[in-house]
Coordinates of C-alpha atoms and ligand atoms in Angstrom, one line a residue:
M1 CA 87.3 123.7 108.7
D2 CA 86.4 119.8 108.1
K3 CA 88.1 117.6 109.1
I4 CA 87.9 113.3 109.9
R5 CA 88.6 111.7 113.0
I6 CA 89.7 107.6 112.7
H7 CA 89.4 105.4 115.6
G8 CA 91.4 102.7 115.5
P9 CA 92.4 99.8 114.6
C10 CA 89.6 99.1 112.3
R11 CA 89.8 95.3 110.4
L12 CA 88.2 96.3 106.8
Q13 CA 85.9 94.0 106.0
G14 CA 84.2 93.8 101.7
R15 CA 84.4 95.0 98.5
V16 CA 84.3 98.9 97.3
R17 CA 84.6 100.4 93.6
A18 CA 86.9 102.1 92.5
S19 CA 86.2 105.3 90.8
G20 CA 86.8 107.1 87.9
A21 CA 90.7 108.8 87.0
K22 CA 90.6 111.7 89.2
N23 CA 93.6 112.7 86.6
A24 CA 91.9 110.9 83.1
V25 CA 88.9 113.3 83.3
L26 CA 90.8 116.4 84.3
P27 CA 92.4 116.8 80.7
E28 CA 90.1 114.9 78.9
M29 CA 87.1 117.7 80.8
A30 CA 90.3 120.8 79.3
A31 CA 89.6 119.3 75.7
T32 CA 85.8 119.6 75.2
L33 CA 87.1 123.1 74.7
L34 CA 88.4 121.9 71.3
V35 CA 85.5 120.2 70.6
D36 CA 82.1 121.7 68.6
G37 CA 79.0 119.3 69.7
P38 CA 77.9 117.6 72.7
V39 CA 80.7 115.2 74.6
T40 CA 79.2 112.7 77.8
L41 CA 82.1 111.5 80.2
R42 CA 81.3 109.1 81.9
N43 CA 82.3 107.5 85.0
V44 CA 83.4 110.2 85.9
P45 CA 84.2 111.4 89.8
V46 CA 82.5 113.1 92.3
V47 CA 85.5 114.9 93.7
R48 CA 87.1 118.8 93.8
D49 CA 89.1 119.1 91.3
V50 CA 85.8 118.4 89.2
Q51 CA 83.9 120.7 90.2
T52 CA 86.8 123.5 90.4
M53 CA 87.7 122.2 86.1
I54 CA 83.9 122.8 85.8
K55 CA 83.9 126.7 87.1
V56 CA 86.5 126.6 84.7
L57 CA 85.1 125.6 81.4
R58 CA 82.1 127.6 82.5
H59 CA 84.3 130.8 83.2
L60 CA 85.5 129.7 79.6
G61 CA 82.1 129.9 78.5
A62 CA 81.5 126.9 77.9
R63 CA 77.3 126.6 77.1
R64 CA 76.0 123.8 79.7
V65 CA 78.9 121.9 81.8
S66 CA 76.5 119.6 84.4
L67 CA 77.0 116.6 86.2
D68 CA 74.7 114.4 87.2
G69 CA 75.7 111.4 88.9
D70 CA 78.5 110.0 87.6
V71 CA 77.8 111.7 84.6
L72 CA 79.2 114.6 83.0
R73 CA 77.9 116.3 79.8
V74 CA 79.4 119.4 79.0
E75 CA 78.6 121.9 75.5
G76 CA 80.1 124.9 73.6
G77 CA 83.6 124.2 73.7
A78 CA 85.1 128.2 74.4
A79 CA 83.1 130.8 73.9
G80 CA 83.9 133.7 76.2
E81 CA 87.8 135.3 77.1
P82 CA 90.8 133.5 76.2
E83 CA 91.6 133.8 80.6
A84 CA 91.9 131.0 82.9
P85 CA 92.2 133.5 86.5
Y86 CA 94.5 133.3 89.0
D87 CA 91.9 132.7 92.0
L88 CA 90.7 129.0 89.8
V89 CA 94.8 128.1 89.3
R90 CA 95.7 128.9 92.2
T91 CA 93.3 125.7 93.6
M92 CA 94.1 123.4 91.3
R93 CA 96.8 123.8 89.7
A94 CA 95.5 121.2 86.6
S95 CA 94.1 124.5 85.1
I96 CA 97.2 124.7 82.7
L97 CA 95.7 121.8 81.5
V98 CA 93.3 125.1 79.3
L99 CA 96.1 126.5 77.5
G100 CA 97.4 124.2 75.0
P101 CA 93.3 123.6 74.4
L102 CA 92.2 127.6 74.7
L103 CA 95.6 128.2 71.7
A104 CA 94.8 125.6 69.5
R105 CA 90.8 126.8 69.5
L106 CA 91.1 130.6 69.8
G107 CA 94.8 131.1 68.9
R108 CA 94.4 133.2 71.9
A109 CA 95.3 132.4 76.1
R110 CA 95.8 133.7 78.9
V111 CA 96.3 131.5 82.2
S112 CA 97.2 132.5 85.8
L113 CA 101.1 131.0 86.3
P114 CA 100.3 128.6 88.4
G115 CA 103.0 128.9 91.5
G116 CA 104.6 125.8 93.6
C117 CA 102.8 123.7 95.5
A118 CA 103.3 121.4 99.1
I119 CA 104.4 118.9 97.0
G120 CA 107.4 120.9 94.8
A121 CA 108.0 124.1 92.6
R122 CA 106.4 122.4 89.8
P123 CA 106.7 124.9 85.8
I124 CA 105.6 124.0 83.5
D125 CA 108.2 125.3 81.4
Y126 CA 107.6 121.6 79.1
H127 CA 103.9 122.5 78.1
I128 CA 105.8 126.6 77.2
E129 CA 108.7 125.5 75.4
A130 CA 106.4 122.9 73.1
L131 CA 103.4 124.9 71.9
R132 CA 106.7 127.4 71.3
R133 CA 108.1 125.4 68.9
M134 CA 104.1 124.6 66.4
G135 CA 104.7 128.6 66.2
A136 CA 102.9 130.4 69.5
A137 CA 104.6 133.4 71.2
I138 CA 104.6 133.7 74.2
E139 CA 105.7 135.6 77.0
I140 CA 104.4 135.5 80.6
E141 CA 103.6 138.7 81.6
H142 CA 102.0 140.0 85.5
G143 CA 102.0 136.1 87.0
F144 CA 99.7 135.1 83.9
V145 CA 100.9 132.8 80.8
V146 CA 100.0 135.3 78.0
A147 CA 99.7 133.0 74.7
S148 CA 98.8 134.3 71.2
S149 CA 99.4 131.7 68.0
P150 CA 97.5 131.8 64.0
R151 CA 96.8 128.6 63.8
L152 CA 99.2 126.5 65.3
K153 CA 101.5 124.2 63.9
G154 CA 103.0 121.0 63.3
A155 CA 106.6 120.5 65.1
E156 CA 108.8 117.8 66.2
I157 CA 109.5 118.3 69.7
V158 CA 111.2 115.9 72.0
F159 CA 110.4 116.3 75.5
A160 CA 113.7 117.3 77.9
E161 CA 111.5 115.0 81.4
R162 CA 108.4 113.3 80.5
T163 CA 105.4 115.5 81.6
V164 CA 102.2 114.3 82.3
T165 CA 100.2 117.2 81.7
G166 CA 102.8 118.6 79.4
T167 CA 102.3 116.0 76.7
E168 CA 98.6 115.7 77.1
N169 CA 98.3 120.2 77.3
V170 CA 100.7 119.5 73.9
M171 CA 98.6 116.5 72.8
M172 CA 95.6 118.4 72.7
A173 CA 96.7 121.2 70.7
A174 CA 98.3 119.2 68.2
V175 CA 95.1 117.8 66.9
L176 CA 93.9 121.5 65.6
A177 CA 97.9 122.7 64.2
E178 CA 97.6 122.4 60.0
G179 CA 99.9 119.5 60.1
R180 CA 102.1 116.4 62.4
T181 CA 103.2 117.2 65.6
V182 CA 105.6 114.0 66.2
L183 CA 105.9 113.9 70.1
K184 CA 109.0 112.1 72.0
N185 CA 110.0 111.1 75.6
C186 CA 106.2 111.2 75.9
A187 CA 104.9 111.0 79.9
L188 CA 103.4 106.5 79.1
E189 CA 100.9 107.0 81.7
P190 CA 97.3 106.0 81.2
E191 CA 95.5 108.8 81.7
V192 CA 97.6 110.4 78.7
T193 CA 96.0 107.8 76.0
D194 CA 92.6 107.5 78.1
L195 CA 92.6 111.3 76.9
A196 CA 94.3 110.3 73.2
R197 CA 91.0 107.9 72.7
F198 CA 88.2 110.8 73.4
L199 CA 89.7 113.0 71.8
N200 CA 90.3 110.3 68.9
A201 CA 86.3 109.1 69.5
C202 CA 85.9 113.0 68.5
G203 CA 87.4 112.5 65.3
A204 CA 91.9 113.6 65.6
R205 CA 94.1 111.4 64.0
I206 CA 97.0 110.8 67.6
E207 CA 99.0 107.5 66.4
G208 CA 100.9 106.3 69.5
A209 CA 99.8 106.8 72.5
G210 CA 101.3 105.0 75.9
T211 CA 104.6 104.7 73.6
G212 CA 107.0 107.6 74.4
R213 CA 106.7 108.8 70.7
I214 CA 103.2 109.5 69.7
V215 CA 102.5 111.2 66.2
I216 CA 99.1 113.3 65.9
E217 CA 98.3 114.3 62.7
G218 CA 95.7 117.8 62.6
V219 CA 91.9 117.9 61.7
E220 CA 90.3 120.8 61.1
R221 CA 87.7 120.5 63.3
L222 CA 86.4 117.7 66.4
R223 CA 82.8 116.6 66.8
G224 CA 81.1 115.7 70.4
T225 CA 81.3 112.7 71.3
E226 CA 80.5 109.8 75.3
H227 CA 83.4 108.4 75.9
R228 CA 84.3 106.0 79.8
V229 CA 86.7 108.0 82.2
I230 CA 89.4 104.6 82.5
P231 CA 89.6 103.4 86.6
D232 CA 91.2 105.9 88.8
R233 CA 94.2 103.5 89.6
I234 CA 95.9 106.0 92.8
E235 CA 92.0 105.8 94.6
A236 CA 92.5 101.5 94.0
G237 CA 96.0 101.4 94.8
T238 CA 95.2 103.4 98.1
F239 CA 92.7 101.6 99.0
L240 CA 94.4 97.8 98.5
I241 CA 98.1 99.9 100.7
A242 CA 94.8 100.1 103.7
A243 CA 93.7 97.0 103.3
A244 CA 97.4 95.4 103.3
A245 CA 97.8 97.8 106.1
T246 CA 94.9 96.5 108.1
Q247 CA 95.8 92.7 108.0
S248 CA 91.5 92.6 106.0
A249 CA 90.5 90.8 103.3
V250 CA 88.7 94.4 100.6
T251 CA 88.0 93.0 97.0
V252 CA 88.2 96.4 95.0
E253 CA 85.7 96.7 91.7
R254 CA 86.1 97.7 88.8
C255 CA 89.8 98.4 88.2
D256 CA 92.0 98.8 85.6
P257 CA 95.5 96.4 87.6
T258 CA 96.9 96.2 84.5
H259 CA 97.2 99.5 85.4
L260 CA 98.0 98.8 88.7
E261 CA 101.2 96.3 88.4
T262 CA 104.5 97.7 89.5
V263 CA 102.2 98.2 92.6
L264 CA 100.7 94.8 93.2
D265 CA 104.1 93.8 92.2
K266 CA 105.5 95.7 95.4
L267 CA 102.6 94.3 97.9
Q268 CA 103.1 90.9 96.5
E269 CA 107.5 91.1 97.0
C270 CA 105.6 92.5 100.9
G271 CA 104.1 89.2 101.6
V272 CA 100.7 90.5 100.5
V273 CA 98.4 88.2 99.1
L274 CA 96.1 89.4 96.4
R275 CA 94.3 87.4 93.6
V276 CA 93.2 89.2 90.7
D277 CA 89.6 88.5 88.7
G278 CA 89.0 90.7 86.0
D279 CA 88.7 94.3 88.0
A280 CA 88.7 92.3 90.5
I281 CA 91.5 92.7 92.9
G282 CA 90.9 91.0 95.8
V283 CA 93.7 91.2 99.1
G284 CA 94.0 88.5 101.7
K285 CA 94.7 88.6 105.5
D286 CA 98.1 87.5 106.2
G287 CA 100.8 86.5 108.2
P288 CA 103.8 90.0 109.0
L289 CA 104.5 92.4 106.2
R290 CA 108.6 93.1 105.1
G291 CA 109.9 96.2 104.7
V292 CA 110.4 96.7 100.5
N293 CA 112.9 99.1 98.9
V294 CA 110.1 101.5 96.3
T295 CA 111.8 104.0 94.0
T296 CA 109.2 106.1 92.2
R297 CA 109.6 107.5 88.6
P298 CA 107.5 107.4 85.7
Y299 CA 105.2 106.0 85.3
P300 CA 104.8 101.9 83.8
D301 CA 106.8 102.8 87.6
F302 CA 105.5 103.1 91.2
P303 CA 103.7 106.3 90.6
T304 CA 104.5 109.5 93.0
D305 CA 100.7 109.4 93.9
L306 CA 101.4 106.0 96.0
Q307 CA 104.3 106.4 98.1
A308 CA 103.1 109.0 101.1
Q309 CA 100.3 105.9 101.6
F310 CA 103.0 102.7 100.7
M311 CA 105.4 104.7 103.6
A312 CA 102.3 104.4 105.8
L313 CA 102.3 100.6 105.0
M314 CA 106.1 100.0 106.4
T315 CA 105.7 101.4 108.7
R316 CA 104.2 98.5 110.1
A317 CA 106.3 96.3 108.5
E318 CA 109.2 93.5 110.0
G319 CA 112.8 95.9 108.7
V320 CA 113.7 97.8 107.2
S321 CA 112.4 100.1 103.4
I322 CA 114.5 102.5 101.4
I323 CA 111.1 105.0 100.0
T324 CA 113.0 107.4 96.4
E325 CA 111.0 110.2 95.2
T326 CA 112.5 111.1 92.4
V327 CA 109.2 112.5 90.4
F328 CA 108.5 115.6 92.7
E329 CA 111.8 117.8 95.1
N330 CA 109.2 117.8 98.3
R331 CA 106.9 115.4 98.7
F332 CA 107.7 114.1 102.0
L333 CA 106.2 116.7 103.9
H334 CA 103.2 113.3 105.3
V335 CA 107.0 112.5 106.8
G336 CA 106.7 114.2 109.9
E337 CA 102.9 113.7 110.7
L338 CA 104.3 109.8 110.4
R339 CA 106.6 110.4 113.3
R340 CA 104.1 111.9 115.0
M341 CA 102.3 108.5 115.1
G342 CA 105.0 106.7 116.5
A343 CA 106.5 105.5 113.1
R344 CA 110.7 105.4 113.2
I345 CA 111.0 107.1 109.7
V346 CA 114.2 109.2 108.4
V347 CA 114.8 111.5 105.8
D348 CA 117.9 112.1 104.3
G349 CA 117.6 114.4 100.7
Q350 CA 114.9 112.5 98.4
T351 CA 115.2 109.4 100.4
A352 CA 113.1 107.6 103.6
I353 CA 114.5 104.7 105.3
V354 CA 111.9 103.3 107.4
A355 CA 112.4 101.2 110.7
G356 CA 109.9 98.7 110.8
P357 CA 107.5 98.2 112.5
A358 CA 106.5 100.1 115.0
P359 CA 103.5 100.8 116.4
L360 CA 101.5 103.8 115.5
S361 CA 99.7 105.7 118.1
G362 CA 96.2 107.8 117.3
A363 CA 97.0 111.7 116.1
P364 CA 95.9 115.0 115.9
V365 CA 97.3 115.0 112.3
M366 CA 97.5 117.7 109.1
A367 CA 97.5 117.2 106.1
S368 CA 99.9 119.0 103.6
D369 CA 97.9 117.6 99.7
L370 CA 95.7 115.3 98.9
R371 CA 98.3 112.2 98.9
A372 CA 99.8 113.1 102.2
S373 CA 95.7 112.4 103.6
A374 CA 95.4 109.2 102.1
C375 CA 97.9 109.0 103.5
L376 CA 97.1 109.8 106.8
I377 CA 93.6 107.9 107.2
V378 CA 96.1 104.7 106.2
A379 CA 97.7 104.7 108.6
G380 CA 94.6 105.6 110.9
L381 CA 93.0 103.5 109.9
S382 CA 96.6 101.0 111.0
A383 CA 97.0 103.1 114.7
E384 CA 96.1 102.3 118.3
G385 CA 93.2 105.5 119.2
E386 CA 92.0 108.9 117.9
T387 CA 93.7 110.4 115.3
V388 CA 91.8 114.2 113.6
I389 CA 92.9 114.9 110.1
N390 CA 92.7 118.7 109.8
R391 CA 92.8 119.8 106.9
A392 CA 90.9 116.8 105.5
Y393 CA 89.9 118.9 102.7
H394 CA 92.5 118.0 101.2
I395 CA 91.5 114.3 100.2
D396 CA 87.9 115.6 98.2
R397 CA 90.1 117.4 96.3
G398 CA 90.5 113.5 95.0
Y399 CA 89.0 110.4 96.6
E400 CA 85.1 110.4 96.3
K401 CA 83.7 109.9 99.4
V402 CA 86.2 108.7 101.7
E403 CA 85.1 108.0 104.2
T404 CA 82.0 106.8 103.1
K405 CA 83.5 103.8 100.8
F406 CA 85.9 103.3 104.1
Q407 CA 83.0 103.2 106.4
T408 CA 81.4 100.4 104.1
L409 CA 83.8 98.4 104.6
G410 CA 83.6 99.1 108.3
A411 CA 86.1 101.6 109.4
R412 CA 84.7 103.2 112.1
I413 CA 85.5 107.2 109.9
E414 CA 83.7 110.2 110.1
R415 CA 84.1 113.3 108.8
I416 CA 82.6 116.4 111.5
G417 CA 83.2 120.3 111.6
G418 CA 84.6 122.4 113.3
Ligands
LIG1 N1 109.1 119.4 85.2 C1 109.1 120.3 85.0 N2 108.8 121.3 83.5 C2 107.9 121.0 83.1 C3 106.5 120.2 84.2 C4 107.4 119.1 84.6 O1 110.6 120.4 85.4 O2 107.2 121.9 81.6 C5 109.0 118.6 86.2 C6 108.2 118.6 87.4 O3 108.0 119.9 88.1 C7 108.3 117.0 88.4 C8 108.9 116.3 87.5 O4 107.9 117.3 85.6 O5 109.5 117.3 88.6 C9 107.2 115.8 86.3 O6 106.3 116.3 87.0 P1 104.7 115.9 85.4 O7 104.6 117.1 84.5 O8 105.0 115.2 85.2 O9 103.9 116.0 86.7 P2 102.0 117.0 86.1 O10 101.7 116.2 84.9 O11 102.2 118.1 86.7 C10 101.1 114.8 87.0 C11 99.4 115.1 88.2 C12 100.3 114.8 89.2 C13 101.2 113.5 89.4 C14 102.6 114.1 88.6 C15 103.4 112.6 88.4 C16 97.9 114.9 86.5 C17 96.5 116.2 86.5 N3 98.4 115.4 87.8 O12 100.9 115.8 87.2 O13 99.4 114.4 90.3 O14 101.3 114.0 90.7 O15 102.1 114.0 87.2 O16 102.5 111.4 88.3 O17 97.8 115.1 86.7 C18 97.7 114.0 91.8 O18 96.9 113.9 91.9 O19 97.5 114.4 93.9 C19 99.6 114.6 91.9 C20 99.8 115.1 92.1

């Protein structure tokens, strides 16, 4: 099993490019099930979740799915048995994103129910409730969501809480539904907006994506198109945080600074010097960091997907930092590993109190999920001595060529087998 070894502390320098957003391309790939004709997606990150979604699409009968560099071509829509099996869904919860498209396109779907995962229970009740309101009959049978419907009907749906993939799943179902669907309390994430942009380019009629109220007029069919996936704000944020933690001068290119406003504000509040120039963000070397408080919330607030990395940064900062996780109930698994590296962190329910600065020392550590692995890389880069991150496969789900990108910046980081 792969491990990542880091010899710290590392001083980073240079420029690195953000890849396309994993959490935008996954729903867009699921949305190809709705489309007649060829779809080309550009700026696709070559990460394991994309490979898994390719397997899901092939399983569902897409005639041609090919990934060439960062260009993904998909042709064929949904043809085969509309079933997403346990073995695929188990490795990637985002497989649930095929539920809405299959139901809209084929009138039935059988999708393995994603279980809980390391970061929380993560139910899908909001997805199911909304699709039922559109006329679907949905049962849970033997661990599968079994759904059927004649043509879905437009409806007014108010999400009880903002859900990213819930908003996406229902929006995809609504584009081929009969009549108008009004979604309220929608997720505002840029990935939702990018999905709507892609669907509209295919002929869908969606208005209001990026606001809490999305209105969708159903159409008869969607046609193929070309679409460029937005940059990955979480990957970009991870590089910025790593640069700040190692007091380095790094520029992250081809990102969208407007998607990172809250994160940039927090970094500046810590004393990090930033330069935004078009689609590039530079982090400068500077003096000591100050501890700041962070609460994760849905976009445009501070993203839960950067909480772990930010906590690694806060171990370097002077003073106390209070980090509150409100999106997922169990997203502090990295705390134990940071403590093993010398961090002083106390957890009280959904709040972690970080006392800094703590000199980190390299240690063997265990990655528990994708973003926790990124946190351990940030910690390893700034720690004294050797850090070996076990279960490095988690990082490959969402970060493209992570060690190569950090090597380009001068980090002593490598992948080792065994
Ligand atoms: N929730 C429910 N019922 C539902 C749906 C959500 O109770 O039917 C709860 C969740 O348990 C959670 C909260 O609502 O407490 C918000 O969850 P949301 O549905 O927004 O999360 P998601 O759509 O499953 C996406 C990202 C996650 C990211 C979250 C929050 C994708 C493929 N995944 O998950 O990304 O953390 O939004 O921003 O877009 C990651 O990339 O590492 C990752 C976990």
